[in-house]
Amino acid sequence: MKILRYILFPIMPFYYLATWLRNKLFDLGIKKSKSYSTPVICVGNLSVGGTGKTPMIEHLITILKNEYKVATLSRGYKRKSKGFQLGDKNASAETIGDEPFQFYNKFKEDILVAVDADRQNGIEQLMNLPNSPNVILLDDAYQHRKVKAGFNILLTTYDNPYFKDYVLPTGNLREPISGANRAHIIVVTKCPSYLPEIDKNMFLERINPDKNQHVFFSSITYANTLISAEKTIELEALKTFSLVTGIANPRPLTDFLESKNLKFEHLNFNDHHNFTPVDIAELSKKELIVTTEKDFMRLKDYEVLKSKLFYLPISITVDRASKFSSLIKAYVEA
């Protein structure tokens, strides 16, 4: 894969120019963005791959849901339905996508969960509902410039920050680094649980935020209890198990499990993997399966897996948490 990326290096300047020009046309107003009276918060990244958008959306829901009617709007990647869909009791990973289904499964009636590849149409549909939301969270929409979000949260990982990367196809960036200028908040995600101030200062120096931008650092917190459709068990009670992941970067999870001295085999699938009948047949032979919450949403309805399938909940911890929350609430209130 790396060799192929080096071979494609001559294409990189053309991709850079095309994405830079597209952004410039939006910045100059030649290509039109639509603003909304309802507060719209966009969570996204410059790079492809997992930067922690799903736990960040859930963190924002937790901050806002007790005071506001919150809606999430996602593309609904790899769902089998078309157009605008609203999560309800009949929703599944197939109808609204695994991550939106995770939002619905976790927060139920506390929020609205919608999917639409056309973000403008999705927002308009939400605003026309009888119980329309007070705030809309756009999931993975940083490059969807046809919608002008009132507040942009840009995520970048500690291990692979955008300022060390290159645009596609040689690197992983969807657009040039200058795209970070649109962010109101930049969050360095998946940091070690303890991050020395010297490391934070290095990131701040490289990010070089302007006076209106705020930089935060977040880390993943793993639960010590596994959850299934039927029961819970303590993680440390496990002897051996099969870890099944279909996410962009399972490394933090495997590192955590190894730090607990747990013995497991790792069945690593591609991000948003659609499990086939052959996959399910193989998984049914496993004695106990531990997976991510996102993968659990796609696997939990298979009867042959129900008694052996568990997921490990995660959450994020943001440094200067009160400051982060106050910035989010101040935007919504304004």
Short mmCIF file of C-alpha atoms in Angstrom, two decimals:
data_model
loop_
_atom_site.label_atom_id
_atom_site.label_comp_id
_atom_site.label_asym_id
_atom_site.label_seq_id
_atom_site.Cartn_x
_atom_site.Cartn_y
_atom_site.Cartn_z
CA MET A 1 0.00 0.00 0.00
CA LYS A 2 2.81 2.41 0.90
CA ILE A 3 4.61 1.60 -2.35
CA LEU A 4 1.42 2.37 -4.32
CA ARG A 5 1.09 5.71 -2.52
CA TYR A 6 4.64 6.65 -3.50
CA ILE A 7 3.93 5.64 -7.09
CA LEU A 8 0.88 7.92 -7.07
CA PHE A 9 2.91 10.86 -5.72
CA PRO A 10 2.76 12.78 -9.06
CA ILE A 11 -1.04 12.92 -8.73
CA MET A 12 -0.88 14.62 -5.30
CA PRO A 13 -0.33 18.21 -6.61
CA PHE A 14 -3.43 17.92 -8.80
CA TYR A 15 -5.55 16.65 -5.90
CA TYR A 16 -4.15 19.42 -3.69
CA LEU A 17 -4.97 22.08 -6.27
CA ALA A 18 -8.50 20.73 -6.90
CA THR A 19 -9.44 20.65 -3.21
CA TRP A 20 -7.76 24.00 -2.49
CA LEU A 21 -9.63 25.61 -5.40
CA ARG A 22 -12.95 24.15 -4.29
CA ASN A 23 -12.49 25.60 -0.81
CA LYS A 24 -11.44 28.96 -2.21
CA LEU A 25 -14.59 29.12 -4.35
CA PHE A 26 -16.70 28.55 -1.23
CA ASP A 27 -14.65 31.08 0.74
CA LEU A 28 -15.21 33.71 -1.94
CA GLY A 29 -18.93 32.95 -2.18
CA ILE A 30 -18.71 31.82 -5.81
CA LYS A 31 -19.88 28.37 -4.71
CA LYS A 32 -22.79 28.84 -2.30
CA SER A 33 -23.06 27.66 1.29
CA LYS A 34 -26.37 27.69 3.12
CA SER A 35 -26.69 28.96 6.69
CA TYR A 36 -29.51 28.11 9.09
CA SER A 37 -31.29 29.82 11.95
CA THR A 38 -31.08 26.57 13.94
CA PRO A 39 -27.63 26.11 15.51
CA VAL A 40 -25.58 23.61 13.50
CA ILE A 41 -22.41 22.06 14.95
CA CYS A 42 -20.19 20.14 12.53
CA VAL A 43 -17.80 17.42 13.74
CA GLY A 44 -15.24 16.20 11.24
CA ASN A 45 -11.61 15.83 10.26
CA LEU A 46 -9.15 16.59 7.49
CA SER A 47 -8.02 12.97 7.17
CA VAL A 48 -9.61 9.71 6.16
CA GLY A 49 -9.84 7.06 8.85
CA GLY A 50 -10.94 7.07 12.46
CA THR A 51 -10.30 10.19 14.52
CA GLY A 52 -13.01 9.57 17.11
CA LYS A 53 -16.01 11.34 15.59
CA THR A 54 -18.59 8.94 17.06
CA PRO A 55 -17.53 9.32 20.71
CA MET A 56 -17.25 13.09 20.18
CA ILE A 57 -20.83 13.26 18.88
CA GLU A 58 -21.96 11.26 21.91
CA HIS A 59 -20.00 13.61 24.18
CA LEU A 60 -21.77 16.60 22.63
CA ILE A 61 -25.16 14.89 23.03
CA THR A 62 -24.41 14.37 26.72
CA ILE A 63 -23.50 18.05 27.12
CA LEU A 64 -26.63 19.35 25.36
CA LYS A 65 -29.49 16.86 25.68
CA ASN A 66 -30.77 17.97 29.10
CA GLU A 67 -31.27 21.56 27.96
CA TYR A 68 -32.00 21.30 24.24
CA LYS A 69 -33.76 19.08 21.72
CA VAL A 70 -30.76 17.58 19.92
CA ALA A 71 -30.65 15.97 16.48
CA THR A 72 -27.78 14.14 14.82
CA LEU A 73 -27.48 14.10 11.04
CA SER A 74 -25.16 11.59 9.36
CA ARG A 75 -24.67 10.23 5.88
CA GLY A 76 -25.57 6.73 7.07
CA TYR A 77 -22.57 5.08 5.47
CA LYS A 78 -23.25 1.62 3.93
CA ARG A 79 -26.93 1.64 4.86
CA LYS A 80 -29.30 -0.08 2.45
CA SER A 81 -31.94 2.67 2.50
CA LYS A 82 -32.01 5.87 0.42
CA GLY A 83 -32.76 9.52 1.09
CA PHE A 84 -33.82 10.99 4.42
CA GLN A 85 -34.44 8.47 7.21
CA LEU A 86 -35.35 9.15 10.82
CA GLY A 87 -34.41 6.65 13.52
CA ASP A 88 -37.36 4.94 15.23
CA LYS A 89 -38.20 1.65 16.95
CA ASN A 90 -37.90 -0.15 13.61
CA ALA A 91 -34.44 1.26 12.86
CA SER A 92 -31.41 -0.95 12.33
CA ALA A 93 -27.84 -0.64 11.11
CA GLU A 94 -29.13 -1.55 7.65
CA THR A 95 -31.72 1.25 7.55
CA ILE A 96 -29.74 4.12 9.09
CA GLY A 97 -26.11 2.89 9.30
CA ASP A 98 -24.15 1.48 12.22
CA GLU A 99 -23.00 4.72 13.86
CA PRO A 100 -26.40 6.51 13.71
CA PHE A 101 -28.01 3.30 14.99
CA GLN A 102 -25.55 3.39 17.87
CA PHE A 103 -26.69 6.95 18.68
CA TYR A 104 -30.33 5.87 18.56
CA ASN A 105 -29.76 2.70 20.57
CA LYS A 106 -27.94 4.63 23.30
CA PHE A 107 -30.09 7.76 23.60
CA LYS A 108 -33.47 6.53 22.28
CA GLU A 109 -36.18 9.19 22.66
CA ASP A 110 -33.82 11.78 24.17
CA ILE A 111 -32.65 12.88 20.71
CA LEU A 112 -33.55 12.73 17.01
CA VAL A 113 -31.28 10.60 14.82
CA ALA A 114 -31.46 11.26 11.09
CA VAL A 115 -29.48 10.25 8.00
CA ASP A 116 -29.31 11.85 4.57
CA ALA A 117 -26.43 12.02 2.08
CA ASP A 118 -27.82 15.45 1.09
CA ARG A 119 -27.07 17.42 4.25
CA GLN A 120 -29.09 20.45 3.13
CA ASN A 121 -32.17 18.32 2.60
CA GLY A 122 -31.57 16.48 5.88
CA ILE A 123 -31.45 19.75 7.84
CA GLU A 124 -34.59 21.06 6.14
CA GLN A 125 -36.44 17.81 6.87
CA LEU A 126 -35.45 18.01 10.53
CA MET A 127 -36.52 21.65 10.80
CA ASN A 128 -39.93 20.79 9.31
CA LEU A 129 -40.67 18.14 11.94
CA PRO A 130 -43.38 18.95 14.52
CA ASN A 131 -40.79 18.36 17.26
CA SER A 132 -37.97 20.11 15.41
CA PRO A 133 -34.58 20.23 17.14
CA ASN A 134 -32.97 23.20 18.87
CA VAL A 135 -29.50 22.13 17.70
CA ILE A 136 -28.24 19.83 14.94
CA LEU A 137 -24.98 17.86 15.16
CA LEU A 138 -23.50 17.10 11.74
CA ASP A 139 -21.45 13.90 11.83
CA ASP A 140 -18.44 13.74 9.48
CA ALA A 141 -19.38 16.79 7.43
CA TYR A 142 -16.29 19.01 7.55
CA GLN A 143 -15.90 18.86 3.76
CA HIS A 144 -19.64 19.34 3.09
CA ARG A 145 -19.27 23.03 2.35
CA LYS A 146 -22.78 23.40 0.89
CA VAL A 147 -23.87 23.62 4.53
CA LYS A 148 -22.31 26.48 6.46
CA ALA A 149 -22.22 25.16 10.00
CA GLY A 150 -22.25 27.83 12.67
CA PHE A 151 -19.64 25.94 14.68
CA ASN A 152 -16.92 23.56 13.42
CA ILE A 153 -15.10 21.00 15.59
CA LEU A 154 -12.05 19.52 13.87
CA LEU A 155 -10.58 16.26 15.18
CA THR A 156 -7.04 15.02 14.65
CA THR A 157 -5.34 12.08 16.35
CA TYR A 158 -2.36 12.25 18.68
CA ASP A 159 -0.48 9.55 16.74
CA ASN A 160 -1.12 10.99 13.27
CA PRO A 161 -1.89 14.72 13.47
CA TYR A 162 -2.88 16.49 10.28
CA PHE A 163 0.16 18.78 10.37
CA LYS A 164 2.44 15.76 9.78
CA ASP A 165 0.36 14.40 6.90
CA TYR A 166 -0.08 14.98 3.16
CA VAL A 167 -3.13 15.09 0.91
CA LEU A 168 -4.35 12.04 -0.92
CA PRO A 169 -3.24 9.81 -2.55
CA THR A 170 0.24 9.98 -0.96
CA GLY A 171 -1.09 10.94 2.48
CA ASN A 172 -4.46 10.67 4.22
CA LEU A 173 -5.71 14.26 4.05
CA ARG A 174 -8.96 14.94 2.23
CA GLU A 175 -7.97 18.58 1.76
CA PRO A 176 -4.94 20.81 2.43
CA ILE A 177 -3.88 21.67 5.97
CA SER A 178 -5.23 25.20 5.47
CA GLY A 179 -8.70 23.68 5.89
CA ALA A 180 -8.06 23.70 9.63
CA ASN A 181 -8.60 27.47 9.53
CA ARG A 182 -12.38 26.86 9.36
CA ALA A 183 -12.41 25.19 12.79
CA HIS A 184 -13.64 26.95 15.91
CA ILE A 185 -12.35 24.11 18.09
CA ILE A 186 -9.54 21.65 17.31
CA VAL A 187 -9.43 18.49 19.42
CA VAL A 188 -6.37 16.25 19.49
CA THR A 189 -7.97 12.85 20.11
CA LYS A 190 -6.77 9.45 21.36
CA CYS A 191 -4.10 11.00 23.55
CA PRO A 192 -2.41 9.04 26.36
CA SER A 193 -4.40 9.26 29.58
CA TYR A 194 -1.64 11.47 30.97
CA LEU A 195 -0.18 13.99 28.53
CA PRO A 196 2.66 16.19 29.81
CA GLU A 197 2.35 19.93 29.27
CA ILE A 198 5.49 19.88 27.12
CA ASP A 199 3.71 17.59 24.64
CA LYS A 200 0.62 19.80 24.63
CA ASN A 201 2.77 22.84 23.97
CA MET A 202 4.43 21.08 21.04
CA PHE A 203 1.04 20.42 19.49
CA LEU A 204 -0.09 23.99 20.11
CA GLU A 205 3.05 25.28 18.43
CA ARG A 206 2.52 23.09 15.36
CA ILE A 207 -1.22 23.77 15.14
CA ASN A 208 -0.60 27.49 15.64
CA PRO A 209 -4.27 28.37 16.31
CA ASP A 210 -5.47 31.89 15.67
CA LYS A 211 -6.89 34.00 18.49
CA ASN A 212 -10.45 32.76 17.83
CA GLN A 213 -9.58 29.06 17.84
CA HIS A 214 -9.42 26.78 20.88
CA VAL A 215 -7.38 23.58 21.15
CA PHE A 216 -8.31 20.70 23.46
CA PHE A 217 -6.85 17.26 24.12
CA SER A 218 -8.98 14.16 24.66
CA SER A 219 -8.35 10.54 25.59
CA ILE A 220 -10.39 7.36 25.36
CA THR A 221 -11.76 5.82 28.54
CA TYR A 222 -12.64 2.13 28.34
CA ALA A 223 -15.19 0.55 30.66
CA ASN A 224 -14.32 -2.48 32.76
CA THR A 225 -17.68 -4.13 32.11
CA LEU A 226 -18.73 -5.90 28.91
CA ILE A 227 -22.34 -5.59 27.76
CA SER A 228 -24.46 -7.99 25.73
CA ALA A 229 -28.10 -8.08 24.75
CA GLU A 230 -28.78 -10.28 27.77
CA LYS A 231 -26.25 -9.61 30.53
CA THR A 232 -23.00 -7.95 31.61
CA ILE A 233 -19.69 -9.46 32.70
CA GLU A 234 -16.52 -8.01 34.18
CA LEU A 235 -13.72 -7.63 31.67
CA GLU A 236 -11.06 -9.00 34.01
CA ALA A 237 -13.11 -12.17 34.54
CA LEU A 238 -12.33 -13.26 30.99
CA LYS A 239 -9.79 -15.97 30.30
CA THR A 240 -9.66 -16.10 26.50
CA PHE A 241 -11.88 -14.59 23.82
CA SER A 242 -12.06 -13.48 20.20
CA LEU A 243 -11.82 -9.76 19.51
CA VAL A 244 -13.79 -8.73 16.40
CA THR A 245 -13.28 -5.24 14.99
CA GLY A 246 -14.51 -3.48 11.87
CA ILE A 247 -13.20 0.01 12.64
CA ALA A 248 -10.56 2.22 11.04
CA ASN A 249 -7.99 1.95 13.82
CA PRO A 250 -8.35 -0.83 16.42
CA ARG A 251 -4.86 -0.24 17.85
CA PRO A 252 -5.94 1.74 20.95
CA LEU A 253 -8.41 -1.03 21.83
CA THR A 254 -5.89 -3.85 21.38
CA ASP A 255 -3.31 -1.88 23.39
CA PHE A 256 -5.82 -1.48 26.22
CA LEU A 257 -6.74 -5.17 26.28
CA GLU A 258 -3.08 -6.20 26.18
CA SER A 259 -2.36 -3.83 29.08
CA LYS A 260 -4.86 -5.90 31.10
CA ASN A 261 -2.84 -9.05 30.28
CA LEU A 262 -5.86 -10.57 28.54
CA LYS A 263 -5.46 -13.41 26.04
CA PHE A 264 -7.34 -13.03 22.77
CA GLU A 265 -7.24 -13.59 19.04
CA HIS A 266 -7.95 -10.53 16.91
CA LEU A 267 -10.22 -10.84 13.87
CA ASN A 268 -9.66 -7.50 12.16
CA PHE A 269 -12.08 -6.46 9.39
CA ASN A 270 -12.20 -3.26 7.34
CA ASP A 271 -14.01 -0.20 8.66
CA HIS A 272 -17.83 -0.52 8.35
CA HIS A 273 -17.42 -4.13 7.22
CA ASN A 274 -20.64 -5.78 6.09
CA PHE A 275 -20.55 -9.18 7.74
CA THR A 276 -21.38 -11.93 5.28
CA PRO A 277 -23.13 -15.26 6.01
CA VAL A 278 -19.70 -16.89 5.81
CA ASP A 279 -18.36 -14.42 8.41
CA ILE A 280 -21.29 -15.13 10.72
CA ALA A 281 -20.86 -18.88 10.36
CA GLU A 282 -17.19 -18.55 11.37
CA LEU A 283 -18.00 -16.26 14.29
CA SER A 284 -20.66 -18.66 15.54
CA LYS A 285 -17.88 -21.20 16.21
CA LYS A 286 -16.19 -18.84 18.68
CA GLU A 287 -16.77 -19.39 22.38
CA LEU A 288 -16.94 -15.70 23.38
CA ILE A 289 -16.71 -12.58 21.21
CA VAL A 290 -15.76 -9.09 22.33
CA THR A 291 -16.35 -6.28 19.87
CA THR A 292 -16.80 -2.53 19.63
CA GLU A 293 -20.14 -0.88 20.19
CA LYS A 294 -20.32 0.09 16.51
CA ASP A 295 -19.70 -3.50 15.37
CA PHE A 296 -22.17 -4.76 17.98
CA MET A 297 -24.91 -2.74 16.22
CA ARG A 298 -24.34 -4.82 13.06
CA LEU A 299 -23.98 -8.19 14.78
CA LYS A 300 -26.46 -8.19 17.65
CA ASP A 301 -29.49 -9.39 15.67
CA TYR A 302 -27.86 -12.66 14.59
CA GLU A 303 -29.45 -15.29 16.81
CA VAL A 304 -26.40 -17.59 16.68
CA LEU A 305 -24.24 -14.84 18.25
CA LYS A 306 -26.55 -13.43 20.92
CA SER A 307 -25.36 -15.57 23.82
CA LYS A 308 -21.66 -15.00 23.12
CA LEU A 309 -21.46 -11.42 21.78
CA PHE A 310 -20.36 -8.55 24.05
CA TYR A 311 -19.17 -5.00 23.45
CA LEU A 312 -16.81 -2.83 25.45
CA PRO A 313 -18.26 0.67 26.01
CA ILE A 314 -15.98 3.67 25.59
CA SER A 315 -16.25 7.36 26.35
CA ILE A 316 -13.92 10.32 25.96
CA THR A 317 -12.38 12.61 28.51
CA VAL A 318 -11.62 16.15 27.36
CA ASP A 319 -9.11 18.32 29.18
CA ARG A 320 -10.53 21.62 30.46
CA ALA A 321 -13.94 19.96 30.21
CA SER A 322 -15.87 22.90 31.66
CA LYS A 323 -14.29 25.29 29.16
CA PHE A 324 -15.16 22.93 26.30
CA SER A 325 -18.79 22.65 27.46
CA SER A 326 -19.14 26.38 27.96
CA LEU A 327 -17.95 27.10 24.40
CA ILE A 328 -20.49 24.66 22.97
CA LYS A 329 -23.37 26.00 25.07
CA ALA A 330 -22.42 29.62 24.42
CA TYR A 331 -22.68 29.04 20.67
CA VAL A 332 -26.07 27.32 20.97
CA GLU A 333 -27.44 29.98 23.30
CA ALA A 334 -26.24 32.79 21.09
#
